[in-house]
Coordinates of C-alpha atoms (C1' of nucleotides) and ligand atoms in Angstrom, one line a residue:
Chain A
M1 CA 70.8 73.3 102.4
T2 CA 68.3 73.0 99.6
T3 CA 70.4 74.0 96.6
K4 CA 69.3 73.4 93.1
D5 CA 71.9 71.0 91.8
S6 CA 73.0 73.3 89.0
K7 CA 76.5 74.9 89.3
I8 CA 76.6 77.9 91.6
P9 CA 79.1 80.6 90.5
G10 CA 81.8 81.3 93.0
A11 CA 81.1 85.0 92.9
T12 CA 77.5 84.3 93.9
I13 CA 78.6 83.2 97.4
E14 CA 80.6 86.3 98.0
R15 CA 77.8 88.5 96.9
I16 CA 75.3 86.7 99.1
A17 CA 77.6 87.5 102.0
L18 CA 77.7 91.0 100.8
Y19 CA 73.9 91.3 100.8
S20 CA 73.7 90.4 104.5
R21 CA 75.5 93.6 105.5
P22 CA 72.8 96.1 104.6
L23 CA 70.1 93.6 105.7
E24 CA 71.6 93.5 109.2
K25 CA 71.3 97.3 109.3
F26 CA 67.7 97.2 108.1
L27 CA 66.8 94.6 110.7
E28 CA 68.1 96.9 113.4
Q29 CA 66.1 99.8 112.0
E30 CA 63.1 97.5 111.9
T31 CA 62.5 98.0 108.2
E32 CA 60.4 95.1 107.1
L33 CA 60.6 94.9 103.4
I34 CA 63.3 95.4 100.8
S35 CA 63.3 95.1 97.0
S36 CA 66.0 93.6 94.9
E37 CA 66.5 97.0 93.4
R38 CA 67.2 98.8 96.7
L39 CA 69.5 96.0 98.0
A40 CA 71.3 96.0 94.7
A41 CA 71.9 99.7 94.8
L42 CA 73.4 99.4 98.3
C43 CA 75.8 96.7 97.1
N44 CA 76.8 98.2 93.8
V45 CA 75.3 95.3 91.8
N46 CA 72.5 94.8 89.2
P47 CA 69.1 94.0 90.6
A48 CA 68.7 90.9 88.4
Q49 CA 71.9 89.7 89.8
V50 CA 70.5 89.8 93.3
R51 CA 67.5 87.8 92.3
K52 CA 69.4 85.3 90.4
D53 CA 72.0 84.8 93.1
L54 CA 69.2 84.1 95.6
S55 CA 67.3 81.9 93.2
Y56 CA 70.1 79.3 93.3
F57 CA 69.0 78.6 96.8
G58 CA 65.2 79.0 96.7
E59 CA 62.4 81.5 96.4
F60 CA 62.6 83.9 99.3
G61 CA 60.6 86.9 97.9
V62 CA 57.0 87.7 97.2
R63 CA 56.2 88.9 93.7
G64 CA 54.9 92.4 93.6
I65 CA 56.2 93.0 97.1
G66 CA 59.8 92.2 97.7
Y67 CA 61.8 90.4 100.4
N68 CA 61.1 90.3 104.1
V69 CA 64.2 91.5 105.7
R70 CA 64.2 89.2 108.7
D71 CA 63.4 86.1 106.7
L72 CA 65.9 86.8 104.0
L73 CA 68.7 87.4 106.4
S74 CA 67.9 84.2 108.2
E75 CA 67.9 82.3 104.9
I76 CA 71.2 83.9 104.0
R77 CA 72.7 82.8 107.3
K78 CA 71.5 79.3 106.7
I79 CA 73.0 79.3 103.2
L80 CA 76.4 80.6 104.4
V81 CA 76.4 78.5 107.5
S82 CA 77.1 81.6 109.5
D83 CA 74.3 80.6 111.8
R84 CA 76.8 78.9 114.0
E85 CA 80.1 79.6 115.7
W86 CA 83.3 78.9 113.8
K87 CA 86.6 78.5 115.6
L88 CA 89.7 80.2 114.3
A89 CA 93.4 80.1 115.0
I90 CA 95.9 82.7 114.0
A91 CA 99.6 82.4 113.1
G92 CA 101.6 85.6 113.5
V93 CA 100.5 88.0 116.2
G94 CA 101.9 91.3 114.8
N95 CA 100.0 94.5 114.1
M96 CA 97.7 92.8 111.6
G97 CA 97.2 89.7 113.7
K98 CA 96.3 91.8 116.7
A99 CA 93.8 93.9 114.8
L100 CA 92.0 90.7 113.7
V101 CA 92.0 89.0 117.0
E102 CA 90.6 92.1 118.7
N103 CA 88.0 92.8 116.1
V104 CA 84.6 92.6 117.6
N105 CA 82.7 92.4 114.3
L106 CA 84.2 89.1 113.5
L107 CA 83.1 87.8 116.9
K108 CA 79.6 89.2 116.4
R109 CA 79.4 87.3 113.1
G110 CA 80.4 84.0 114.8
Y111 CA 84.1 83.9 114.1
K112 CA 85.9 83.3 117.3
F113 CA 89.7 83.1 117.7
V114 CA 90.5 80.2 120.1
A115 CA 94.3 80.0 119.6
A116 CA 97.1 82.3 118.7
F117 CA 100.6 81.3 117.6
D118 CA 103.8 83.1 117.0
S119 CA 107.5 82.2 116.5
N120 CA 108.9 85.2 118.2
P121 CA 110.1 84.2 121.8
E122 CA 109.3 87.7 123.0
R123 CA 105.7 87.3 122.0
I124 CA 105.1 83.8 123.3
G125 CA 103.4 83.6 126.6
K126 CA 101.9 87.2 126.3
R127 CA 98.3 87.5 127.1
L128 CA 96.2 89.3 124.5
P129 CA 93.3 91.6 125.5
S130 CA 90.8 89.0 124.3
G131 CA 92.2 86.6 126.9
L132 CA 94.2 84.4 124.5
T133 CA 97.8 83.5 125.4
V134 CA 100.2 83.4 122.5
Q135 CA 101.7 80.0 122.0
P136 CA 104.8 78.8 120.1
L137 CA 104.0 77.7 116.6
T138 CA 105.4 74.2 117.3
S139 CA 102.5 73.6 119.7
I140 CA 99.9 73.5 117.0
G141 CA 98.3 70.1 117.6
P142 CA 98.3 67.2 115.2
S143 CA 94.5 66.6 114.8
K144 CA 91.5 68.8 114.3
E145 CA 89.8 67.2 117.3
E146 CA 92.7 68.1 119.6
S147 CA 93.5 71.5 118.2
G148 CA 89.8 72.6 118.3
F149 CA 89.8 75.0 115.4
E150 CA 88.5 74.8 111.9
I151 CA 89.9 77.7 110.0
G152 CA 93.5 79.0 110.1
V153 CA 94.4 82.6 109.6
I154 CA 97.9 83.6 108.6
T155 CA 99.4 87.0 109.4
T156 CA 103.1 86.1 109.6
G157 CA 105.6 87.8 107.3
P158 CA 105.5 86.4 103.8
A159 CA 108.7 84.3 104.3
Y160 CA 106.9 82.2 106.9
A161 CA 103.4 81.9 105.4
Q162 CA 103.9 78.6 103.7
A163 CA 105.4 77.1 106.9
A164 CA 102.5 78.3 108.9
A165 CA 100.1 76.9 106.3
D166 CA 101.9 73.5 106.5
S167 CA 101.6 73.5 110.3
F168 CA 97.9 74.3 110.1
I169 CA 97.3 71.5 107.5
R170 CA 99.2 69.0 109.7
A171 CA 96.9 70.0 112.5
G172 CA 93.9 69.0 110.3
V173 CA 92.7 72.5 109.3
R174 CA 90.7 72.4 106.0
A175 CA 90.5 76.1 105.3
I176 CA 93.1 78.9 105.5
L177 CA 92.8 82.7 105.1
N178 CA 96.2 84.1 104.3
F179 CA 97.0 87.8 104.6
S180 CA 100.7 87.6 103.9
A181 CA 101.9 88.8 100.5
F182 CA 103.1 85.3 99.8
Q183 CA 100.6 83.2 97.7
V184 CA 100.1 79.9 99.7
R185 CA 99.7 77.0 97.3
Q186 CA 96.4 75.3 97.5
P187 CA 97.0 71.8 98.8
E188 CA 94.7 68.8 98.2
G189 CA 91.7 68.9 100.5
C190 CA 92.3 72.3 102.0
L191 CA 90.7 75.6 100.9
V192 CA 93.0 78.6 100.7
E193 CA 91.9 82.2 100.3
N194 CA 94.8 84.6 99.7
V195 CA 94.1 88.3 100.5
D196 CA 96.7 90.8 99.4
F197 CA 95.8 94.4 99.9
S198 CA 98.7 95.8 98.0
I199 CA 97.2 94.2 94.9
K200 CA 94.1 96.4 95.5
L201 CA 96.3 99.4 95.6
D202 CA 98.1 98.4 92.4
D203 CA 94.7 98.0 90.8
L204 CA 93.6 101.5 91.9
A205 CA 96.9 103.0 90.8
Y206 CA 96.6 101.4 87.3
H207 CA 93.0 102.6 86.8
L208 CA 93.7 106.1 88.1
S209 CA 96.6 106.4 85.6
S210 CA 94.6 105.0 82.7
I211 CA 91.7 107.4 83.3
R212 CA 94.2 110.3 83.5
G213 CA 95.9 109.1 80.4
K214 CA 92.7 109.1 78.4
K215 CA 91.7 112.6 79.3
Chain B
M1 CA 101.6 102.6 78.3
T2 CA 101.6 100.8 75.0
T3 CA 98.4 98.8 75.3
K4 CA 96.7 97.1 72.4
D5 CA 93.4 98.9 72.2
S6 CA 91.3 95.8 72.7
K7 CA 89.5 95.5 76.1
I8 CA 91.6 94.3 79.0
P9 CA 89.8 92.1 81.4
G10 CA 89.6 93.5 84.9
A11 CA 91.0 90.3 86.4
T12 CA 94.1 90.6 84.2
I13 CA 95.3 93.7 86.1
E14 CA 95.0 92.0 89.5
R15 CA 96.8 88.9 88.2
I16 CA 99.6 91.0 86.7
A17 CA 100.1 92.5 90.2
L18 CA 100.1 89.0 91.5
Y19 CA 102.9 87.9 89.2
S20 CA 105.2 90.6 90.5
R21 CA 105.4 89.0 93.9
P22 CA 107.3 85.9 93.0
L23 CA 109.3 87.9 90.5
E24 CA 110.5 90.2 93.3
K25 CA 111.8 87.1 95.1
F26 CA 113.5 85.7 92.0
L27 CA 115.2 89.0 91.5
E28 CA 116.6 89.0 95.0
Q29 CA 117.8 85.4 94.4
E30 CA 119.4 86.5 91.2
T31 CA 117.4 84.0 89.1
E32 CA 117.6 85.2 85.6
L33 CA 114.9 83.4 83.7
I34 CA 111.4 82.2 84.4
S35 CA 108.9 80.3 82.3
S36 CA 105.2 81.1 82.2
E37 CA 104.7 77.5 83.5
R38 CA 106.7 78.1 86.7
L39 CA 105.3 81.6 87.3
A40 CA 101.8 80.2 86.8
A41 CA 102.3 77.4 89.3
L42 CA 103.5 79.9 92.0
C43 CA 100.4 82.0 91.4
N44 CA 97.9 79.2 91.1
V45 CA 96.9 80.0 87.6
N46 CA 97.1 78.5 84.1
P47 CA 100.3 79.1 82.1
A48 CA 98.3 80.3 79.1
Q49 CA 96.7 82.8 81.3
V50 CA 100.0 84.3 82.3
R51 CA 101.0 84.6 78.6
K52 CA 97.7 86.1 77.5
D53 CA 97.6 88.6 80.4
L54 CA 101.1 89.8 79.5
S55 CA 100.3 89.8 75.8
Y56 CA 97.7 92.6 76.3
F57 CA 100.7 94.9 77.0
G58 CA 103.4 93.7 74.7
E59 CA 105.8 90.8 74.0
F60 CA 108.1 90.5 77.0
G61 CA 109.4 86.9 76.6
V62 CA 111.7 85.1 74.3
R63 CA 110.2 82.0 72.5
G64 CA 112.0 78.8 73.4
I65 CA 113.5 80.5 76.5
G66 CA 111.1 82.3 78.8
Y67 CA 111.0 85.7 80.5
N68 CA 113.9 87.6 81.9
V69 CA 113.0 88.2 85.5
R70 CA 114.5 91.7 85.8
D71 CA 113.0 92.9 82.5
L72 CA 109.6 91.4 83.1
L73 CA 109.3 92.9 86.6
S74 CA 110.3 96.3 85.3
E75 CA 107.7 96.0 82.5
I76 CA 105.0 95.0 85.1
R77 CA 105.9 98.0 87.2
K78 CA 105.5 100.2 84.2
I79 CA 102.2 98.7 83.4
L80 CA 100.8 99.0 86.9
V81 CA 102.4 102.5 87.3
S82 CA 104.0 101.2 90.5
D83 CA 107.3 102.6 89.3
R84 CA 106.6 105.8 91.1
E85 CA 105.5 106.9 94.6
W86 CA 101.8 107.1 95.4
K87 CA 100.7 109.3 98.3
L88 CA 98.0 107.9 100.6
A89 CA 95.9 109.3 103.4
I90 CA 94.1 107.2 106.0
A91 CA 90.9 107.9 107.9
G92 CA 90.5 106.0 111.1
V93 CA 93.7 105.2 113.1
G94 CA 92.5 102.2 115.1
N95 CA 94.1 98.8 115.1
M96 CA 93.7 98.2 111.4
G97 CA 94.7 101.7 110.5
K98 CA 97.9 101.5 112.5
A99 CA 98.8 98.2 111.0
L100 CA 98.5 99.7 107.5
V101 CA 100.4 102.9 108.3
E102 CA 103.3 101.0 109.9
N103 CA 103.5 98.3 107.2
V104 CA 106.8 98.5 105.5
N105 CA 105.9 96.4 102.5
L106 CA 103.5 99.0 101.3
L107 CA 106.2 101.6 101.6
K108 CA 108.7 99.4 99.7
R109 CA 106.1 99.1 96.9
G110 CA 105.8 102.9 96.7
Y111 CA 102.7 103.5 98.7
K112 CA 103.4 106.2 101.3
F113 CA 101.0 107.5 103.9
V114 CA 101.3 111.3 104.0
A115 CA 98.3 112.0 106.2
A116 CA 96.3 110.3 108.9
F117 CA 92.9 111.5 110.1
D118 CA 90.7 110.4 113.0
S119 CA 87.6 111.8 114.7
N120 CA 88.4 110.7 118.2
P121 CA 89.8 113.6 120.2
E122 CA 92.0 111.3 122.2
R123 CA 93.7 110.2 119.1
I124 CA 94.1 113.6 117.4
G125 CA 97.5 115.1 117.9
K126 CA 99.2 111.8 118.6
R127 CA 102.4 111.1 116.7
L128 CA 102.6 107.7 115.0
P129 CA 105.8 105.7 114.9
S130 CA 106.1 106.5 111.2
G131 CA 106.3 110.2 112.1
L132 CA 102.8 111.2 111.0
T133 CA 100.6 113.2 113.4
V134 CA 96.9 112.3 113.6
Q135 CA 94.7 115.2 112.4
P136 CA 91.0 115.8 112.9
L137 CA 88.9 114.6 110.0
T138 CA 87.7 118.1 109.4
S139 CA 91.1 119.2 108.3
I140 CA 91.0 117.2 105.1
G141 CA 91.8 119.9 102.6
P142 CA 89.4 120.9 99.7
S143 CA 91.6 120.2 96.7
K144 CA 94.0 117.5 95.6
E145 CA 96.8 120.0 95.1
E146 CA 96.5 121.2 98.6
S147 CA 95.9 117.9 100.3
G148 CA 98.7 116.2 98.6
F149 CA 97.4 112.7 98.5
E150 CA 95.9 110.7 95.7
I151 CA 94.4 107.6 97.3
G152 CA 92.2 107.6 100.4
V153 CA 92.2 104.6 102.7
I154 CA 89.2 104.1 105.0
T155 CA 89.6 102.2 108.3
T156 CA 87.0 103.9 110.4
G157 CA 84.1 101.9 111.8
P158 CA 81.4 101.0 109.3
A159 CA 79.0 103.8 110.5
Y160 CA 81.5 106.5 109.5
A161 CA 82.9 105.0 106.3
Q162 CA 80.6 106.9 103.9
A163 CA 81.3 110.2 105.7
A164 CA 85.0 109.6 105.4
A165 CA 84.6 108.8 101.7
D166 CA 82.7 112.0 101.2
S167 CA 85.4 114.0 102.9
F168 CA 88.1 112.4 100.7
I169 CA 86.1 113.1 97.6
R170 CA 85.6 116.7 98.6
A171 CA 89.3 116.8 99.0
G172 CA 89.7 115.8 95.4
V173 CA 90.7 112.1 95.9
R174 CA 89.9 110.0 92.9
A175 CA 90.5 106.5 94.4
I176 CA 89.4 105.0 97.7
L177 CA 90.4 101.7 99.4
N178 CA 87.7 100.9 102.0
F179 CA 88.3 98.3 104.7
S180 CA 85.1 98.9 106.7
A181 CA 82.3 96.5 106.5
F182 CA 80.1 99.2 105.0
Q183 CA 80.0 99.2 101.2
V184 CA 80.9 102.7 100.0
R185 CA 78.9 103.7 97.0
Q186 CA 80.9 104.3 93.9
P187 CA 80.5 108.0 93.0
E188 CA 81.0 109.5 89.6
G189 CA 84.6 110.0 88.8
C190 CA 86.0 108.2 91.8
L191 CA 87.2 104.6 92.0
V192 CA 86.3 102.6 95.0
E193 CA 87.6 99.2 96.1
N194 CA 85.8 97.7 99.0
V195 CA 87.7 95.0 101.0
D196 CA 85.8 93.0 103.5
F197 CA 87.6 90.1 105.2
S198 CA 84.6 88.7 106.8
I199 CA 83.2 87.9 103.4
K200 CA 86.2 85.8 102.8
L201 CA 85.5 83.9 106.0
D202 CA 81.9 83.4 105.0
D203 CA 83.1 82.1 101.8
L204 CA 85.4 79.6 103.5
A205 CA 82.7 78.6 105.9
Y206 CA 80.3 77.9 103.0
H207 CA 82.7 75.8 101.1
L208 CA 83.9 73.9 104.1
S209 CA 80.3 73.0 104.9
S210 CA 79.4 72.0 101.4
I211 CA 82.4 69.7 101.0
R212 CA 81.5 68.1 104.3
G213 CA 77.9 67.8 103.3
K214 CA 78.8 65.9 100.1
K215 CA 81.0 63.3 101.8
Chain C
dC1 C1' 123.8 76.7 58.3
dC2 C1' 120.8 73.3 59.4
dT3 C1' 118.3 70.6 62.9
dG4 C1' 116.2 69.6 67.3
dG5 C1' 114.4 71.2 71.5
dT6 C1' 111.8 74.4 74.0
dA7 C1' 108.6 78.0 75.4
dT8 C1' 106.3 82.0 73.7
dG9 C1' 102.2 84.6 71.5
dT10 C1' 97.6 84.2 69.9
dG11 C1' 93.2 82.8 67.0
dC12 C1' 89.5 80.4 68.2
dA13 C1' 86.4 77.5 70.7
dA14 C1' 84.5 76.4 74.9
dG15 C1' 82.8 77.9 79.1
dA16 C1' 81.1 81.2 82.7
dA17 C1' 78.9 84.9 84.4
dT18 C1' 76.0 88.7 83.8
dT19 C1' 72.1 91.2 82.2
dC20 C1' 67.9 91.6 79.7
dA21 C1' 63.2 91.0 79.2
dC22 C1' 59.0 89.2 80.3
dA23 C1' 55.7 85.8 82.1
dA24 C1' 54.1 84.8 86.7
dT25 C1' 52.3 86.3 90.9
dC26 C1' 50.3 88.9 94.6
dA27 C1' 48.1 93.1 97.1
dT28 C1' 45.3 96.8 96.4
dT29 C1' 41.8 99.6 94.4
dT30 C1' 37.7 100.3 92.0
Chain D
dA1 C1' 35.6 90.3 90.3
dA2 C1' 38.3 92.6 87.3
dA3 C1' 41.8 95.9 86.5
dT4 C1' 46.1 98.0 88.1
dG5 C1' 50.6 98.3 89.7
dA6 C1' 54.5 96.4 91.6
dT7 C1' 58.3 93.2 91.9
dT8 C1' 59.8 88.6 91.7
dG9 C1' 61.9 84.3 89.3
dT10 C1' 64.0 82.7 85.3
dG11 C1' 64.9 81.3 80.1
dA12 C1' 67.5 83.2 76.7
dA13 C1' 70.7 86.5 74.8
dT14 C1' 74.8 88.7 75.6
dT15 C1' 79.1 89.7 77.2
dC16 C1' 83.2 88.5 79.4
dT17 C1' 86.9 85.1 80.6
dT18 C1' 89.6 81.2 80.2
dG19 C1' 92.2 77.5 78.1
dC20 C1' 93.5 74.8 74.2
dA21 C1' 96.5 74.0 70.5
dC22 C1' 99.7 75.1 67.3
dA23 C1' 102.4 78.2 64.3
dT24 C1' 106.2 81.0 65.4
dA25 C1' 110.6 82.2 67.0
dC26 C1' 114.8 81.6 69.3
dC27 C1' 119.1 79.1 71.2
dA28 C1' 122.5 75.6 71.1
dG29 C1' 125.1 72.1 69.2
dG30 C1' 127.0 69.8 65.6
Ligands
LIG301 N1 99.9 95.3 108.2 C1 99.4 95.5 107.0 O1 98.7 96.5 106.8 C2 99.5 94.5 106.0 C3 99.1 94.9 104.7 C4 99.2 93.9 103.7 C5 99.8 92.7 104.0 N2 100.3 92.5 105.2 C6 100.9 91.2 105.5 O2 100.5 90.6 106.6 C7 101.5 90.0 107.3 C8 101.6 90.5 108.7 O3 101.7 91.9 108.8 P1 102.0 92.7 110.1 O4 102.0 94.1 109.8 O5 101.2 92.1 111.2 O6 103.5 92.3 110.4 P2 104.3 92.2 111.8 O7 105.7 92.1 111.4 O8 103.8 93.2 112.7 O9 103.9 90.8 112.3 C9 104.3 89.5 111.9 C10 104.3 88.5 113.1 O10 104.5 87.2 112.6 C11 105.4 86.6 113.5 N3 106.0 85.4 112.8 C12 107.1 85.4 112.0 N4 107.3 84.2 111.6 C13 106.4 83.4 112.2 C14 106.1 82.0 112.1 N5 106.9 81.1 111.4 N6 105.1 81.5 112.8 C15 104.3 82.3 113.5 N7 104.5 83.6 113.6 C16 105.5 84.1 112.9 C17 106.3 87.6 113.9 O11 106.9 87.3 115.2 C18 105.4 88.8 114.1 O12 104.8 88.8 115.4 C19 102.7 90.3 106.5 O13 103.0 89.2 105.6 C20 102.4 91.5 105.7 O14 103.0 91.5 104.4 C21 100.1 93.3 106.2
LIG302 N1 90.5 95.0 112.6 C1 90.1 94.0 111.7 O1 90.7 92.9 111.7 C2 89.0 94.2 110.8 C3 88.6 93.2 110.0 C4 87.6 93.4 109.1 C5 87.1 94.7 109.0 N2 87.5 95.7 109.7 C6 86.9 97.0 109.6 O2 87.9 98.0 109.6 C7 87.5 99.1 110.3 C8 88.5 99.5 111.4 O3 88.7 98.4 112.2 P1 89.6 98.6 113.5 O4 89.8 97.3 114.1 O5 90.8 99.4 113.2 O6 88.6 99.4 114.4 P2 89.0 100.4 115.6 O7 87.8 100.6 116.4 O8 90.3 100.0 116.3 O9 89.4 101.8 114.8 C9 88.4 102.6 114.3 C10 89.0 104.0 114.3 O10 88.2 104.9 113.5 C11 88.1 106.1 114.2 N3 86.9 106.8 113.6 C12 85.6 106.7 113.9 N4 84.9 107.5 113.2 C13 85.7 108.2 112.4 C14 85.5 109.3 111.5 N5 84.3 109.7 111.2 N6 86.6 109.8 110.9 C15 87.8 109.3 111.2 N7 88.0 108.4 112.1 C16 87.0 107.8 112.7 C17 88.0 105.8 115.6 O11 88.3 106.8 116.4 C18 89.0 104.7 115.7 O12 90.3 105.2 115.9 C19 86.1 98.7 110.9 O13 85.1 99.2 110.0 C20 86.1 97.2 110.8 O14 84.8 96.7 110.6 C21 88.5 95.5 110.6

DNA sequence: CCTGGTATGTGCAAGAATTCACAATCATTT
DNA sequence: AAATGATTGTGAATTCTTGCACATACCAGG
């Protein structure tokens, strides 16, 4: 990737991923051109932000014209390395876990679940609609080469999240996406993203009340 | 809420919600005291950050000692207004929607689903394990008082997310939590939080690759 | 009642991220 | 070929956020 060697804000990466969503739709509709202004409006951000975010990685637009949808999308896929397949494993095949494994959007974007683990004996051995068979957590292999997945997803109950993370790390996984309400600690050499929806609800509740309060 | 009238960073609210998770566990374990240092470690943040975040809302600790777990948690609940029940409605009762409606953690935290809507005739009329009956989207009422919910959750496919949001807004909803990959535009007078997991995966993929690349 | 040990609360400086504002650039029209 | 109009790319200004460092306050023990 041809990045300028200046520091890239963390939020820039997430926004660039965001930009790709409307672009995919425009590509389907065969819209050729898009301006930073229009793209920004669709993503709820400032147009200058769009241009600056992209400028960290190169010059993809044409002054006076805008961006070519197909080219920009392809550049973004290169930037995000989502132009290839990533193999995922999941720990905890409950409601949330099943929703993720069966989600076709993730697959379309190149995220493929290749292993599913659970500790509940009733679940082990079951075949999921996607074709995966649920395995005992203990069978997570010891090395990345053997286990064959690169990103671990955690959807166990909070009490088991750290244990699941430890197993993944022992198996050589270098990136974890954790949906449990327990905050997995970021170990050396492994990226962790914690996603907790109920925080989003708390956030909404707070802001709802403070708006009310001010009226 | 007794806030100092200085501006409160947006990130502060989300972190305060984060702090409450370990506190809940300490309360169960009957741990009485906690230091900003310990709490910070559990949440992957800086201790000064914890203290500053809390200081926007008051002085909850005791110098030389730390924070009383029970009191702090109760203060945080007051701050976040999660000391009361919030009524939610959901649009789109697919895999993801069901996982949310059946999630007991949300209920424990005071978030209660009181209505479920879907556009699929096969789903309408079905009774969910929680006791809710799935209603047609068209039956979302016109006013908040009538509809009886305050926060709308969207788990339809991306193509229907904006329509679902519009229905919620017509029904008087002032806050929306959207899980579809479509970015709902933030209308006047209504808060919108967009949550898109696949962005988190893109983020992990990017960082995984750039670490590799540098080695 | 004083002293030592500890952890909070916060002013201020440093650091990041966002937004502005405009020069640079290109297609189009006259 | 010059003028026009549009929209990018980016240095600089601005705004927001974080973290340091230390005065402040409290408890316990003598
Ligand atoms: N469902 C939601 O909407 C939602 C929302 C927010 C957060 N979460 C969090 O996501 C997690 C999963 O939610 P869910 O609704 O799927 O719960 P669930 O109870 O349906 O599923 C949890 C699954 O994890 C398995 N499990 C338990 N311990 C395990 C271990 N050590 N290793 C592997 N598997 C293990 C259980 O057998 C079960 O299958 C929970 O932590 C929950 O707090 C869920
Ligand atoms: N499942 C996941 O893990 C996951 C991950 C990331 C994003 N998402 C997003 O969450 C959304 C839901 O995912 P899912 O897995 O539950 O999909 P799903 O297909 O299982 O469920 C979608 C549901 O929405 C209903 N629906 C469609 N149009 C509607 C409308 N206008 N009003 C009300 N209901 C309508 C459908 O009948 C269906 O029941 C999707 O947008 C998906 O992209 C899901």
